[in-house]
Short mmCIF file of C-alpha atoms in Angstrom, two decimals:
data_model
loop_
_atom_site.label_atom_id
_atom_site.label_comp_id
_atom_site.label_asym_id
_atom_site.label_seq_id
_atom_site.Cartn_x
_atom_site.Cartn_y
_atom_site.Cartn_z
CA UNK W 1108 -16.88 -52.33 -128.40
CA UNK W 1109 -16.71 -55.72 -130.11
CA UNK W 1110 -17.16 -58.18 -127.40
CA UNK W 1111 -19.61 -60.66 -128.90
CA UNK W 1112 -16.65 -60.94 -132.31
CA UNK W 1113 -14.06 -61.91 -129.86
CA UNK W 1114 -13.29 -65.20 -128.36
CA UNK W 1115 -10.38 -65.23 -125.62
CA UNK W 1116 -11.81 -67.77 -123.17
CA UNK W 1117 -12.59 -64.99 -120.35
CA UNK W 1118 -16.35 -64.52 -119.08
CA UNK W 1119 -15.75 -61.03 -119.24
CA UNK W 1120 -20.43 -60.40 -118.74
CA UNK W 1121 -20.38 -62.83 -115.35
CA UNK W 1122 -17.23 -60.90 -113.97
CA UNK W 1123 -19.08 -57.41 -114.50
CA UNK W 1124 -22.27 -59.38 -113.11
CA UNK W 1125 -20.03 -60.64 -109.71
CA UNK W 1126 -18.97 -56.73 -109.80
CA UNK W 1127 -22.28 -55.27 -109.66
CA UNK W 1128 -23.60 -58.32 -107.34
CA UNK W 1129 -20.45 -57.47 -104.85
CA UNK W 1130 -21.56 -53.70 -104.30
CA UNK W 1131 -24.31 -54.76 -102.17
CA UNK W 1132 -21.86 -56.98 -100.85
CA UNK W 1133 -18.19 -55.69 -99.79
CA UNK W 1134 -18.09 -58.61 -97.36
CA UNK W 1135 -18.45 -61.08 -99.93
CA UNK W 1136 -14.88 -59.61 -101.72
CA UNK W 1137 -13.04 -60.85 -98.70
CA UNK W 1138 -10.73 -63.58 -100.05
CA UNK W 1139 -7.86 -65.79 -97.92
CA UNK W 1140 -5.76 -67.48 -99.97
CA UNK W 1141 -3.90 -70.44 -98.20
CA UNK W 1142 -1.43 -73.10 -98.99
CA UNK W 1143 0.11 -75.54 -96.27
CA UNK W 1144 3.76 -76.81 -96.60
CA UNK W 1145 6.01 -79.53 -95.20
CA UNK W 1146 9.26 -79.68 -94.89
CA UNK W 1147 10.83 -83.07 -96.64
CA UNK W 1148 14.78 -82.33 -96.20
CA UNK W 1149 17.49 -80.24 -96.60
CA UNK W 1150 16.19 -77.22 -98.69
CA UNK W 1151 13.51 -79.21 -100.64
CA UNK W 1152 9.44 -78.68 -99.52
CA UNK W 1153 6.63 -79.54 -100.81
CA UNK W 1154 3.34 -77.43 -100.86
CA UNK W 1155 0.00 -77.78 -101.53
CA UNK W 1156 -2.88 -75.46 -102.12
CA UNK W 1157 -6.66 -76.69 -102.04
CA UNK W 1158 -9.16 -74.72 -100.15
CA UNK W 1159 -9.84 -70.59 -100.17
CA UNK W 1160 -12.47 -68.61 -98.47
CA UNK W 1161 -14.53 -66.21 -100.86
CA UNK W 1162 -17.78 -65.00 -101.42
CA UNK W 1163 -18.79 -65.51 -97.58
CA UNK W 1164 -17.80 -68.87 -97.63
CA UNK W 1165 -14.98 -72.07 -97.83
CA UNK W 1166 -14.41 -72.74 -101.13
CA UNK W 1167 -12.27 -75.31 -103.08
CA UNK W 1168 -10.27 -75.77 -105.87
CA UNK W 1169 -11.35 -79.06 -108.50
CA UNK W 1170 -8.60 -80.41 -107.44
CA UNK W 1171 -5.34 -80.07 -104.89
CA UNK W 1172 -2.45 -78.81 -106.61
CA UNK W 1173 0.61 -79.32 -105.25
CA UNK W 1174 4.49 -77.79 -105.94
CA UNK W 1175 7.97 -79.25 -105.12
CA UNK W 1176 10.64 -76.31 -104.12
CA UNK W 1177 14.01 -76.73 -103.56
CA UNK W 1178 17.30 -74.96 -104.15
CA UNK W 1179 19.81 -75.73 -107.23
CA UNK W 1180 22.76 -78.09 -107.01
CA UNK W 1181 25.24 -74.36 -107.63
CA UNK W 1182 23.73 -73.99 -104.09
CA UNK W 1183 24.73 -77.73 -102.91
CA UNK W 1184 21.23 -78.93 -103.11
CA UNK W 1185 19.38 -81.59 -104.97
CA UNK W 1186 17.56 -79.50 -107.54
CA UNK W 1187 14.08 -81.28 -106.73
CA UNK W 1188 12.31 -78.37 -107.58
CA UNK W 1189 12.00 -74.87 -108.75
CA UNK W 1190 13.89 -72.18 -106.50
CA UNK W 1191 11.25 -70.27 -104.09
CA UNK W 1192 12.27 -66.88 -106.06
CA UNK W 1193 11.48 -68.25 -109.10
CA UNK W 1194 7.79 -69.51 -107.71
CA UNK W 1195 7.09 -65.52 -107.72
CA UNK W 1196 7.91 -65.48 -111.31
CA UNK W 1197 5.23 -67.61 -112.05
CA UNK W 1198 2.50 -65.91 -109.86
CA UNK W 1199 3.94 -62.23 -111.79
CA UNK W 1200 3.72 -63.94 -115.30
CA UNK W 1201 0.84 -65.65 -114.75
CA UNK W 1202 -1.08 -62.63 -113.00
CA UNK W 1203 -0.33 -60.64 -115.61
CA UNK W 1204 -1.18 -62.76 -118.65
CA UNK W 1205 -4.55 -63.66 -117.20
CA UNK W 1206 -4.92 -59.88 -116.97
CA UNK W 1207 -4.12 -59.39 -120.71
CA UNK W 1208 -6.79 -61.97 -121.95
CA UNK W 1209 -9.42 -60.44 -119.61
CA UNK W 1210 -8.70 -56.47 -120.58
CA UNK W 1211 -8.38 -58.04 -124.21
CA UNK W 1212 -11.87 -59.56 -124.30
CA UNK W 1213 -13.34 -56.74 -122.07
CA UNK W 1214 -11.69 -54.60 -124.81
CA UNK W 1215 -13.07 -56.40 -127.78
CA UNK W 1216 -9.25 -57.50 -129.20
CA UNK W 1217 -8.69 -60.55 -130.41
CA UNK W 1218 -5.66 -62.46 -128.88
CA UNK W 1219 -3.69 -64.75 -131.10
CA UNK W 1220 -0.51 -65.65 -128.96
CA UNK W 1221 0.90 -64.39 -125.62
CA UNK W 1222 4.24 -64.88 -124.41
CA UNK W 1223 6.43 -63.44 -122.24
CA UNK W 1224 9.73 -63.64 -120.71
CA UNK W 1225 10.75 -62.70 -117.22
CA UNK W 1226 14.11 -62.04 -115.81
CA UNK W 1227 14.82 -61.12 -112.39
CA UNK W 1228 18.21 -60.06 -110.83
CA UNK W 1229 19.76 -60.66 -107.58
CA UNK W 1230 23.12 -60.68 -105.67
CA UNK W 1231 23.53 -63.55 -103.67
CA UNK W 1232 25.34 -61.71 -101.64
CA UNK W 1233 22.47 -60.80 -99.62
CA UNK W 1234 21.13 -64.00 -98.87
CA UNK W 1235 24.18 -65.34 -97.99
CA UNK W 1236 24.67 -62.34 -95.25
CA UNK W 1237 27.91 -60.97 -96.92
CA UNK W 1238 26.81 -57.23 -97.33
CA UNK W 1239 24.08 -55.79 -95.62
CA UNK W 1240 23.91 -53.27 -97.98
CA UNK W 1241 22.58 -55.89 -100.54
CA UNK W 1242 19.03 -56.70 -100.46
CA UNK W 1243 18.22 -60.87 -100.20
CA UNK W 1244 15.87 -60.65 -102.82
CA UNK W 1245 15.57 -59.21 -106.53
CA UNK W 1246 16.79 -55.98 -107.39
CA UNK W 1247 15.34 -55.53 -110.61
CA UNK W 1248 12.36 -57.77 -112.35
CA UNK W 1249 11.96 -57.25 -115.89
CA UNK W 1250 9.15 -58.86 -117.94
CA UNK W 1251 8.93 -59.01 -121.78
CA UNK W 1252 5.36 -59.38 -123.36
CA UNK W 1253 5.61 -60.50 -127.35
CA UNK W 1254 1.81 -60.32 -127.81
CA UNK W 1255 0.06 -61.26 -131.30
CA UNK W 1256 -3.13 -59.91 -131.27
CA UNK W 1257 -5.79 -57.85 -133.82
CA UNK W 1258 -5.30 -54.57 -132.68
CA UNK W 1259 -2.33 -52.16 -133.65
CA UNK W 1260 0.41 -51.58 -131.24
CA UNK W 1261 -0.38 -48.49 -129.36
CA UNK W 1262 -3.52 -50.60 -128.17
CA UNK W 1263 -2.00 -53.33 -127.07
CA UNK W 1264 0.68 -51.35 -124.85
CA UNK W 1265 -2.92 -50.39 -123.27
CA UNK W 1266 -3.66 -53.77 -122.73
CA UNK W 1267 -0.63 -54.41 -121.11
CA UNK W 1268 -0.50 -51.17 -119.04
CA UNK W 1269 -4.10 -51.86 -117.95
CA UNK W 1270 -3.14 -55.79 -116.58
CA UNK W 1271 -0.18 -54.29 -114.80
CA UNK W 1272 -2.25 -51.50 -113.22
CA UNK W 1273 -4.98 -54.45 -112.25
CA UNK W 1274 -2.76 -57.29 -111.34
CA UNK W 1275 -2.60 -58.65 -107.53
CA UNK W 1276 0.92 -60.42 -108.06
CA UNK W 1277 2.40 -57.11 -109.26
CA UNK W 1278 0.98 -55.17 -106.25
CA UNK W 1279 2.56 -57.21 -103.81
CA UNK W 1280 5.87 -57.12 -105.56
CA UNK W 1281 6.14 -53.29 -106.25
CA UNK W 1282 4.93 -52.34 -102.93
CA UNK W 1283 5.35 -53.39 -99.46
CA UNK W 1284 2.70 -56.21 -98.10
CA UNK W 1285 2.65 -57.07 -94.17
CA UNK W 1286 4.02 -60.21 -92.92
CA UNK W 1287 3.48 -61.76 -89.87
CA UNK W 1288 5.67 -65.06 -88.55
CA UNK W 1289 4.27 -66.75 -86.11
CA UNK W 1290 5.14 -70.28 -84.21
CA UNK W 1291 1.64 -72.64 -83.56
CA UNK M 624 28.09 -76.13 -81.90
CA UNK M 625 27.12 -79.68 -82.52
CA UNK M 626 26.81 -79.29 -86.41
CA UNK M 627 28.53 -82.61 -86.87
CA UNK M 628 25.77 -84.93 -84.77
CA UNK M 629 23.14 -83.16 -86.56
CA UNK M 630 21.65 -84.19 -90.05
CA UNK M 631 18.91 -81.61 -91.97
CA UNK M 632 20.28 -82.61 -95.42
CA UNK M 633 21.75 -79.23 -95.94
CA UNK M 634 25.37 -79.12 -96.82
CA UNK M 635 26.48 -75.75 -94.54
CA UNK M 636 29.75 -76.81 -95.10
CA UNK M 637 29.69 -75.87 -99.17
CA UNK M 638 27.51 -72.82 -98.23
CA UNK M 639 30.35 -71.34 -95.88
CA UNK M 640 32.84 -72.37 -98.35
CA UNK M 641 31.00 -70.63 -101.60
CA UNK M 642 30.69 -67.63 -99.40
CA UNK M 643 34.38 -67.37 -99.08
CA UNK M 644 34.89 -67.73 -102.51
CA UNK M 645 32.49 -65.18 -103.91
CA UNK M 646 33.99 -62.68 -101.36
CA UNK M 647 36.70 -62.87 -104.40
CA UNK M 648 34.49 -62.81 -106.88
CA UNK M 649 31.38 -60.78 -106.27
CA UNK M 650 30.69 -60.38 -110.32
CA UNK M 651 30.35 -64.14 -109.95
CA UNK M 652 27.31 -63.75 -106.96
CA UNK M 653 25.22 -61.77 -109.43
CA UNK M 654 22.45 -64.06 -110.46
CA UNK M 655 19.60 -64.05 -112.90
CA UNK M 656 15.93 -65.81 -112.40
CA UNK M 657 14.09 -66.89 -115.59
CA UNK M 658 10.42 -67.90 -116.48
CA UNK M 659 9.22 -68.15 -119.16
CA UNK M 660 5.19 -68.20 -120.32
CA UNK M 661 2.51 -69.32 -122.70
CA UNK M 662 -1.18 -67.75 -122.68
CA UNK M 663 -3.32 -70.65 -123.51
CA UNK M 664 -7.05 -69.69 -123.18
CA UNK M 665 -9.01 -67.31 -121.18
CA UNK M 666 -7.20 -67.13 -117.82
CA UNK M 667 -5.04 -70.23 -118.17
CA UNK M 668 -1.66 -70.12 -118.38
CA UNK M 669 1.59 -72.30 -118.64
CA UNK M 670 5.31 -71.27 -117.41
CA UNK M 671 8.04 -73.16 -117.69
CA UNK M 672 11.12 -72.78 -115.81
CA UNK M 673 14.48 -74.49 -116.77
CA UNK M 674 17.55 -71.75 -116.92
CA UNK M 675 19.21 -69.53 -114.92
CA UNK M 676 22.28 -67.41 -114.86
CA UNK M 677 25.32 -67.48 -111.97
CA UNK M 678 28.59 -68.07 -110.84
CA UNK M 679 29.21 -66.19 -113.79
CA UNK M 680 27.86 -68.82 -116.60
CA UNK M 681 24.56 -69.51 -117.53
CA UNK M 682 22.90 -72.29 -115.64
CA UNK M 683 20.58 -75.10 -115.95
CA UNK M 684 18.22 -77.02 -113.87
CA UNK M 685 18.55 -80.66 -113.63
CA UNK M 686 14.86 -80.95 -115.32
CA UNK M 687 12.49 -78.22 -116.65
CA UNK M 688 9.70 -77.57 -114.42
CA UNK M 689 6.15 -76.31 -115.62
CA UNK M 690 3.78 -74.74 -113.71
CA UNK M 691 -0.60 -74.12 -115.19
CA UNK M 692 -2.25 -71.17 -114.05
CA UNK M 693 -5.61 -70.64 -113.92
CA UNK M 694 -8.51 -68.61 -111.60
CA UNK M 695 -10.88 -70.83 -109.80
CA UNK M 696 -14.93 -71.27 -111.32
CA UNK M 697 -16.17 -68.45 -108.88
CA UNK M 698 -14.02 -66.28 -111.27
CA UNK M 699 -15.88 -67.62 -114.01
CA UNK M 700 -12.82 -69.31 -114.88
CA UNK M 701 -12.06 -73.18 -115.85
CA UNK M 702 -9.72 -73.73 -112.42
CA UNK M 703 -7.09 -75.40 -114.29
CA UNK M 704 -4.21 -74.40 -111.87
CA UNK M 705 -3.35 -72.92 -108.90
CA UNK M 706 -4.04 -69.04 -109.09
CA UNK M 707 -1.02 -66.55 -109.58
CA UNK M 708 -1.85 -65.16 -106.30
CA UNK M 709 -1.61 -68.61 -104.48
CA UNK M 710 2.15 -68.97 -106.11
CA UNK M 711 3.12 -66.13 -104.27
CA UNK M 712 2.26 -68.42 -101.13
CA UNK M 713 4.40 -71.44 -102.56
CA UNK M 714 7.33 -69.11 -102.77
CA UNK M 715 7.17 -67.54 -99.63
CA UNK M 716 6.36 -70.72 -97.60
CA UNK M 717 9.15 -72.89 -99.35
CA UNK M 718 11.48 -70.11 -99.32
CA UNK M 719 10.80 -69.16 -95.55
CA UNK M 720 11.21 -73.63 -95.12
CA UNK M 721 14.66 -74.04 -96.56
CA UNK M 722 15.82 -70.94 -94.58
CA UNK M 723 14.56 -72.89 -90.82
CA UNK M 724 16.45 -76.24 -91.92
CA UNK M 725 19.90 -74.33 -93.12
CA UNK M 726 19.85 -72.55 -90.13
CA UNK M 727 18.88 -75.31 -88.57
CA UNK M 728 22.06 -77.14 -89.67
CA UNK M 729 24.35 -74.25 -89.17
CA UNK M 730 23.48 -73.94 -85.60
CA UNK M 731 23.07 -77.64 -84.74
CA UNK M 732 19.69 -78.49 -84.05
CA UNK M 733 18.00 -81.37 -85.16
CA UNK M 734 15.11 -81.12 -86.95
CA UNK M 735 12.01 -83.75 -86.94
CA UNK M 736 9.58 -81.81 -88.90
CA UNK M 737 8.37 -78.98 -90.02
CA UNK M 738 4.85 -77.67 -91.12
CA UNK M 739 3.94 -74.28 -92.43
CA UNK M 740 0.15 -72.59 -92.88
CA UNK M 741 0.39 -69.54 -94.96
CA UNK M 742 -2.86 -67.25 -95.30
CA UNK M 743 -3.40 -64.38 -97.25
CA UNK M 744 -5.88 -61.97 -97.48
CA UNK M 745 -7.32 -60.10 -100.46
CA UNK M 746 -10.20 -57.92 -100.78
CA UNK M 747 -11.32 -58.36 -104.56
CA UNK M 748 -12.88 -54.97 -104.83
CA UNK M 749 -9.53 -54.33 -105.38
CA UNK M 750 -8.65 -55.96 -108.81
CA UNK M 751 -12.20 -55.78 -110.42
CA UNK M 752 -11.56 -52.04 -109.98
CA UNK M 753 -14.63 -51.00 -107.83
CA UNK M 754 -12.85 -49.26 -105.81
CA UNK M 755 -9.78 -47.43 -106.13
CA UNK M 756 -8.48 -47.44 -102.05
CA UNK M 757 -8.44 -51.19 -102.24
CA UNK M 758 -5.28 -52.40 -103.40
CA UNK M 759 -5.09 -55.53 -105.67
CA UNK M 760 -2.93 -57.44 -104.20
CA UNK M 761 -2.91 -59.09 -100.22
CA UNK M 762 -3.28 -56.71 -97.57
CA UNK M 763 -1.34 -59.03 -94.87
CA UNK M 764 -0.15 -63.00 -95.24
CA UNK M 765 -0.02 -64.60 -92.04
CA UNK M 766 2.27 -67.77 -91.74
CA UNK M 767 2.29 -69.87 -88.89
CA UNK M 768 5.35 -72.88 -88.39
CA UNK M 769 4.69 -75.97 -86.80
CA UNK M 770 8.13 -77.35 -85.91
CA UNK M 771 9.38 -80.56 -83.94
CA UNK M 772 13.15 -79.95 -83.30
CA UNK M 773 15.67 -81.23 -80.85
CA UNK M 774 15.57 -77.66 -79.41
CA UNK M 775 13.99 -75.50 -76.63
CA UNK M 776 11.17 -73.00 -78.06
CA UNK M 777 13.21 -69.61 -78.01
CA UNK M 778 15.98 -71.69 -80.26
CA UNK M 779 12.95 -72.44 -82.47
CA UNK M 780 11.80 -69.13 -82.76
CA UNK M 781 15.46 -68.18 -83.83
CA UNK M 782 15.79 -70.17 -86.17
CA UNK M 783 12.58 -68.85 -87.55
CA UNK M 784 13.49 -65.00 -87.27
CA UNK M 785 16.89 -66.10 -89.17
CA UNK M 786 15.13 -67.75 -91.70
CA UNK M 787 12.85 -64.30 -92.55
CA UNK M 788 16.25 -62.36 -92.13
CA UNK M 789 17.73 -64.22 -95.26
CA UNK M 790 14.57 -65.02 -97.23
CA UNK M 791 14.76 -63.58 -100.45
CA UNK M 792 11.19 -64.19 -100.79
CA UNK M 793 10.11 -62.39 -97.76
CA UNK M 794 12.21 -59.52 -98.94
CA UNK M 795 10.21 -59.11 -102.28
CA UNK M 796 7.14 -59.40 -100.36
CA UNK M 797 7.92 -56.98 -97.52
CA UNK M 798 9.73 -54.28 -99.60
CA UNK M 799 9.46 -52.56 -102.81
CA UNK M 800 10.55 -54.22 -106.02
CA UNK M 801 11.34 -52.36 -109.14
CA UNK M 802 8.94 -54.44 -111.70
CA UNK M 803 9.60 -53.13 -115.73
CA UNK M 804 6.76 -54.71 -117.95
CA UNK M 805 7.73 -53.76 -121.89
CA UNK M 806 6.21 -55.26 -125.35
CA UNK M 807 9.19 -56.82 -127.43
#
């Protein structure tokens, strides 16, 4: 281990701290994550994301952030935003980077430069209700990590293997997570 | 059908009429998603959106959108963006929002507004590995509409079943997606 030589921004000693504080506390490790949304017109929203319950109690971000959606003129809209689908790219690429830097440091491997690349496929067939057989959303993510880093290759496959096997955005994606609709 | 004396900003016409021509063309309804994204220190992130392929041709958006990613302080983190988790949220809700006012439009119903609270839980024992029956990612996401439409509340909560029926956000979420993470 070579923790104390390696500098990737992550607080790796205060996350093992929360860890062992948490084990006396499971109730603490109960997060909701919210965001609230309004419609504006046709397909474009806005959304906004401020406030979370954690650690037994409300908590807050620094500050609101907030995220314009809407579909792209192909689909006869005004293009005032990302696309919906491509808001759960970010949250997989994101989720998964943050997990490299943090395995990294816990690791003791330097980071130089992450990037990646994500690509995910879909028929529109599906959301358009022209074959049932066709699924509305992706078929088939793929993401590409190009990762500089001091370590040889074999170790940073690890890295990446151990984000993927940690990350809450890839959970959700690869397996099924309940949903429930509801009307106020 | 009243589709005519109704105005959501959603152009069902050019919908109905791209349907019809892809049922000629389904190579040309095979579309592909892109982010692309940037480690920049500890958890913080930065992905950038702009591309896309379909209608057989590659694609661009009107401007390139960037989205920071961060975890909040009580992660130890710096909090300087929403959390990839929390994107998950923006997808679904905006995705789920543009589905209500489309079919909205196609079945004639006026909308006035509408409002969405989305709420996910997570138990975090989950991703800081303590224990291995927690998954990482939400166990259930509860979304709740608030909507003000010309329409009696069964028409409402139509519109809001159709909406989940075609979201390809929902889908992702609710069912298993094939996720391949590789190193260049």
């Amino acid at each position: 281990m070579a923790e104390t030589k390696v500098n990737n921004g992550v607080n790796v000693e205060a996350l093992l701290a929360a860890r062992e504080a948490l084990k006396g506390a499971p109730e603490a490790a109960k997060f909701t994550w919210r965001a609230s949304c309004k419609w504006n017109n046709g397909t474009h929203s806005q959304t906004k994301i401020l406030g979370f319950h954690g650690l037994g109690e409300e908590q807050k971000h620094k500050t609101e952030f907030s995220f314009e959606a809407d579909h792209p003129e192909v689909f006869a809209s005004e293009d005032l935003g990302a696309t919906p689908i491509e808001y759960v790219l970010v949250g997989l690429a994101s989720c998964l980077t943050a997990g490299v830097a943090a395995v990294a440091q816990n690791r003791g491997i330097q980071l130089r430069s992450v990037e990646s690349l994500l690509e995910g496929s879909m028929d529109i067939q599906g959301i358009l209700g022209m074959d049932s057989d066709v699924r509305n959303g992706y078929d088939d993510i793929k993401v590409t990590f190009t990762i500089d880093a001091d370590a040889p290759r074999k170790d940073i496959e690890a890295l990446v293997a151990q984000s993927q096997k940690r990350s809450a955005v890839y959970d959700v994606l690869t397996n099924p997570t309940n949903i429930t609709v509801q009307i106020a």
